[in-house]
Every structure is written in structure tokens, then in C-alpha cells.
Amino acid sequence: MTSRRDWTIDHTTGAASEFHGWVPPEPAQRLARWFTVDRPAVVLGSTQSPDVLDLGACARMGAEVVRRRSGGGVVLMMPGEIVWLDVVVPAGDPLWNDDVGEAMWWFGDVWADALRSCGVADVEVHRGPLISTPWSRLVCYDGLGAGEVTVGGAKAVGISQRRTRAWARLQSSIHLVWNPALVVELLAEPRPAPGDLRPVAVVDATAMGAVRAAVDKGVLALP
């Protein structure tokens, strides 16, 4: 764990249940936390029922089923295939915004700037209304929300949040590998075919190190 300016940043590896179950201490401080999962996990959105999953298929793959307290759709977390970054912003911080949608724009800008600095082209931050598809309530990466980042029109960075009176926890993720067939395999009927899901932009593992460093610099350089 390191501290630069008024941000604390750490890099953790472990179980998705531990990561998503973590609650920021109060009084809250600015925190950026990278997370990589060390075992498969299927992460439900805050309001989703486990009934949307084929729990037998999840068990056969050895995937733990976890609920996060943000977002709406399923995210598959596979070791070496997805990287998660959370930031905690205290209430009253200059980065705090009472508008739930606009509150995520700055975080998308950090990701976009980092991707561009690493040579990724056609990067955009979504500032419009929520874009839904027939499957976006089920699969997180099929929709596009405030602050989320696209590359070449395909979603690259998903962002969601949980907030209390004391802090906002913005959660983001980016894929190194996107396997829609495996995502669909773990869902209960009715479920989409892999080809029904929208394309997802990925960053390969080699480039991810540079992107991670650029994100850290961008987060920590903010006022």
C-alpha cells in the first residue's frame, strides 16, 4: 500500500466475496483499490436474485456466487481475465457530486485518459442517458451507463456505485479477456445466446500494466 498526495492506493488479490463485502471505514478517506480475483466468481448486481444463475453450472466451475452492493447485472470474474478498480470519495470532497450520474464522469475520464496515453484510440466517456438492451438488466456489460468508457463503440470500462451519507464507492472493471459463451453458460433460462450480447473491448495483459500505472497517476493527480 502506498500513499501519494491525499490518496491512498493499494493492490489486492483474493476472493471476490471479501472484496465486495468490504465496507469503507468512517471517517472516509480517499482510497483507490485495485483488485484481481484469485478464483472464479459470478457477481450479482445489488438487486439480482440468484435465480438468474444456473447454480449447478457455477458449482461445477468452482465459481463462488457473490452479491455486490452496486450495479445491476451479472459480472463474471475469472483469474487473469478481469481487473477491478474501486475508488472511495468522502462526502464533501471536491470530487463528490450529488447527481448520481454525473458523479461517475470524472472516474470515466481518468480511465479514458489512461487508455489514450497507452495508445488506445477511439476512446469515449458516456455522458448520455442509460443505454439498455434486451439483456442489459441480466448481464452488466451489455448496457452502457454514466461515466462508462467505450473503445471503438464497444464497452471497455464498466462503472457503478454505492453511496452513503459519508462516502461514495465507485466500482469499475475492465476485461483482459471477454468470453460471452462462458458468461451465458452460467445463466439460467431464459438466457441469451453468446452472439446476442454486445461486443466488449478488452485490454491485453501486457498493456494493462501501463494502463494501471496511468490510471494511478490520473487518479492521484486530481484535486
Coordinates of C-alpha atoms in Angstrom, one line a residue:
M1 CA 0.0 0.0 0.0
T2 CA 1.3 3.5 -0.9
S3 CA 0.1 7.0 -0.3
R4 CA 0.5 9.9 -2.7
R5 CA -0.9 13.4 -2.0
D6 CA -4.2 12.8 -0.3
W7 CA -4.9 9.4 -2.0
T8 CA -4.1 6.0 -0.6
I9 CA -3.7 3.3 -3.2
D10 CA -3.4 -0.4 -2.8
H11 CA -3.3 -3.5 -4.9
T12 CA -5.0 -6.7 -3.6
T13 CA -5.7 -10.2 -4.7
G14 CA -8.2 -12.6 -3.2
A15 CA -11.8 -13.8 -3.1
A16 CA -14.5 -11.7 -4.7
S17 CA -16.6 -12.2 -1.6
E18 CA -14.0 -10.4 0.5
F19 CA -13.6 -7.6 -1.9
H20 CA -17.2 -6.9 -2.4
G21 CA -18.1 -7.4 1.2
W22 CA -15.6 -4.7 2.3
V23 CA -17.1 -1.5 3.8
P24 CA -15.1 1.7 3.8
P25 CA -14.3 2.8 7.4
E26 CA -15.5 6.1 8.7
P27 CA -14.5 8.9 8.7
A28 CA -13.9 8.0 5.0
Q29 CA -10.6 8.9 3.2
R30 CA -9.8 9.0 -0.5
L31 CA -8.8 5.4 -1.5
A32 CA -8.1 3.8 -4.8
R33 CA -8.1 0.0 -4.6
W34 CA -7.1 -2.4 -7.4
F35 CA -8.3 -5.9 -7.1
T36 CA -7.7 -9.1 -9.0
V37 CA -9.6 -12.3 -8.2
D38 CA -7.7 -15.5 -7.4
R39 CA -10.6 -17.9 -8.0
P40 CA -13.7 -17.8 -10.3
A41 CA -16.7 -15.8 -9.2
V42 CA -20.0 -14.8 -10.5
V43 CA -21.0 -11.4 -9.1
L44 CA -24.7 -10.5 -9.0
G45 CA -25.9 -6.9 -9.1
S46 CA -27.3 -5.3 -5.9
T47 CA -30.9 -6.3 -6.7
Q48 CA -30.5 -9.5 -8.7
S49 CA -31.7 -12.9 -7.4
P50 CA -29.5 -16.0 -7.6
D51 CA -32.4 -17.4 -9.7
V52 CA -30.9 -15.7 -12.7
L53 CA -27.9 -18.1 -12.5
D54 CA -27.5 -21.8 -13.3
L55 CA -26.2 -22.6 -9.8
G56 CA -25.2 -26.1 -10.8
A57 CA -23.1 -24.8 -13.7
C58 CA -21.5 -22.3 -11.3
A59 CA -20.7 -25.1 -8.8
R60 CA -19.2 -27.3 -11.5
M61 CA -16.9 -24.5 -12.5
G62 CA -15.9 -23.9 -8.9
A63 CA -17.2 -20.3 -9.0
E64 CA -18.4 -18.6 -5.8
V65 CA -21.6 -16.6 -6.2
V66 CA -21.2 -13.1 -4.7
R67 CA -23.5 -10.1 -4.5
R68 CA -22.1 -6.6 -4.8
R69 CA -23.9 -3.6 -3.4
S70 CA -23.7 -1.6 -6.7
G71 CA -24.8 -2.0 -10.2
G72 CA -27.5 -4.1 -11.8
G73 CA -26.1 -7.0 -13.9
V74 CA -24.0 -10.2 -13.6
V75 CA -20.2 -9.9 -13.9
L76 CA -18.0 -12.9 -14.4
M77 CA -14.7 -12.6 -12.6
M78 CA -12.1 -15.1 -13.8
P79 CA -8.4 -15.0 -12.7
G80 CA -6.3 -13.3 -15.3
E81 CA -9.3 -12.1 -17.3
I82 CA -10.7 -9.1 -15.4
V83 CA -9.2 -6.3 -13.3
W84 CA -11.3 -4.3 -10.8
L85 CA -10.6 -0.8 -9.5
D86 CA -12.6 0.9 -6.8
V87 CA -12.3 4.4 -5.5
V88 CA -13.8 5.8 -2.3
V89 CA -14.7 9.5 -2.2
P90 CA -15.7 11.1 1.1
A91 CA -18.8 13.2 1.3
G92 CA -17.9 16.9 0.9
D93 CA -14.8 16.0 -1.2
P94 CA -14.3 18.2 -4.3
L95 CA -15.0 15.0 -6.4
W96 CA -18.3 14.4 -4.6
N97 CA -21.4 15.2 -6.8
D98 CA -25.0 14.9 -5.6
D99 CA -26.0 13.9 -9.1
V100 CA -25.6 10.2 -9.1
G101 CA -24.9 10.0 -12.9
E102 CA -22.5 12.9 -13.1
A103 CA -20.7 11.6 -10.0
M104 CA -19.1 8.9 -12.2
W105 CA -18.0 11.2 -15.1
W106 CA -14.7 12.1 -13.6
F107 CA -13.8 8.4 -13.0
G108 CA -14.6 7.6 -16.6
D109 CA -12.3 10.5 -17.7
V110 CA -9.5 9.0 -15.6
W111 CA -9.9 5.7 -17.4
A112 CA -10.2 7.3 -20.8
D113 CA -7.1 9.4 -20.3
A114 CA -5.1 6.4 -19.2
L115 CA -6.2 4.3 -22.2
R116 CA -5.4 7.1 -24.6
S117 CA -2.0 7.6 -23.0
C118 CA -1.2 3.9 -23.7
G119 CA -2.0 4.2 -27.4
V120 CA -5.7 3.1 -27.4
A121 CA -7.7 5.0 -30.0
D122 CA -11.4 6.0 -30.3
V123 CA -12.0 6.2 -26.6
E124 CA -15.2 7.9 -25.3
V125 CA -16.8 8.6 -21.9
H126 CA -20.6 8.1 -22.0
R127 CA -22.4 11.2 -20.6
G128 CA -25.8 10.5 -22.0
P129 CA -28.7 8.5 -20.6
L130 CA -28.6 4.9 -19.8
I131 CA -28.4 2.7 -22.9
S132 CA -30.3 -0.6 -22.3
T133 CA -30.6 -3.8 -24.4
P134 CA -32.9 -6.8 -24.0
W135 CA -30.2 -8.4 -21.9
S136 CA -28.6 -5.5 -20.0
R137 CA -30.6 -6.0 -16.8
L138 CA -29.2 -9.5 -16.7
V139 CA -25.6 -9.0 -18.0
C140 CA -23.8 -5.9 -16.8
Y141 CA -21.6 -5.3 -19.8
D142 CA -24.5 -5.4 -22.2
G143 CA -25.7 -1.9 -21.2
L144 CA -23.9 1.5 -21.0
G145 CA -24.3 3.9 -18.2
A146 CA -23.0 7.2 -17.0
G147 CA -19.2 7.6 -17.0
E148 CA -18.6 4.3 -18.6
V149 CA -15.9 4.1 -21.3
T150 CA -16.1 2.7 -24.8
V151 CA -13.4 1.9 -27.3
G152 CA -14.4 1.8 -30.9
G153 CA -18.0 1.9 -29.7
A154 CA -17.7 -1.2 -27.6
K155 CA -17.9 -1.0 -23.8
A156 CA -14.5 -1.3 -22.2
V157 CA -14.9 0.0 -18.6
G158 CA -18.0 -0.6 -16.5
I159 CA -18.7 1.7 -13.6
S160 CA -21.2 1.5 -10.8
Q161 CA -21.5 3.0 -7.4
R162 CA -22.8 2.6 -3.8
R163 CA -23.1 5.7 -1.7
T164 CA -24.0 6.6 1.9
R165 CA -24.1 9.9 3.7
A166 CA -20.4 9.5 4.5
W167 CA -18.9 8.2 1.2
A168 CA -19.3 7.1 -2.3
R169 CA -17.7 3.9 -3.5
L170 CA -17.3 3.9 -7.3
Q171 CA -16.6 0.4 -8.7
S172 CA -15.1 -0.2 -12.1
S173 CA -13.8 -3.1 -14.1
I174 CA -12.1 -3.8 -17.4
H175 CA -11.7 -7.1 -19.2
L176 CA -8.4 -8.6 -20.4
V177 CA -10.4 -11.5 -21.9
W178 CA -14.1 -11.5 -22.8
N179 CA -15.8 -14.9 -23.1
P180 CA -19.5 -14.4 -23.7
A181 CA -20.1 -18.1 -24.2
L182 CA -18.9 -18.8 -20.6
V183 CA -21.0 -16.0 -19.2
V184 CA -24.1 -17.4 -20.9
E185 CA -23.3 -20.9 -19.8
L186 CA -23.6 -19.8 -16.1
L187 CA -27.0 -18.1 -16.6
A188 CA -30.4 -19.7 -16.1
E189 CA -33.1 -19.8 -18.7
P190 CA -34.3 -17.6 -20.4
R191 CA -30.8 -16.6 -21.4
P192 CA -29.2 -15.0 -24.5
A193 CA -27.1 -16.8 -27.0
P194 CA -23.4 -15.6 -26.9
G195 CA -24.0 -13.7 -30.2
D196 CA -26.9 -11.8 -28.7
L197 CA -24.6 -9.9 -26.3
R198 CA -22.9 -6.7 -27.3
P199 CA -19.2 -6.7 -28.1
V200 CA -16.8 -5.8 -25.2
A201 CA -13.5 -4.1 -25.8
V202 CA -10.5 -5.7 -23.9
V203 CA -7.0 -4.7 -22.9
D204 CA -4.4 -7.4 -23.1
A205 CA -2.4 -8.3 -20.0
T206 CA 0.8 -6.7 -21.3
A207 CA -0.9 -3.3 -21.9
M208 CA -2.8 -3.5 -18.6
G209 CA 0.4 -2.8 -16.6
A210 CA 0.8 0.5 -18.4
V211 CA -2.9 1.4 -18.1
R212 CA -2.8 0.6 -14.4
A213 CA 0.1 3.0 -13.9
A214 CA -1.6 5.7 -15.9
V215 CA -4.8 5.3 -14.0
D216 CA -3.0 5.6 -10.7
K217 CA -1.3 8.8 -11.9
G218 CA -4.6 10.2 -13.2
V219 CA -6.5 9.4 -10.0
L220 CA -3.8 10.8 -7.8
A221 CA -3.3 14.0 -9.8
L222 CA -6.9 15.1 -9.3
P223 CA -7.6 18.0 -6.9

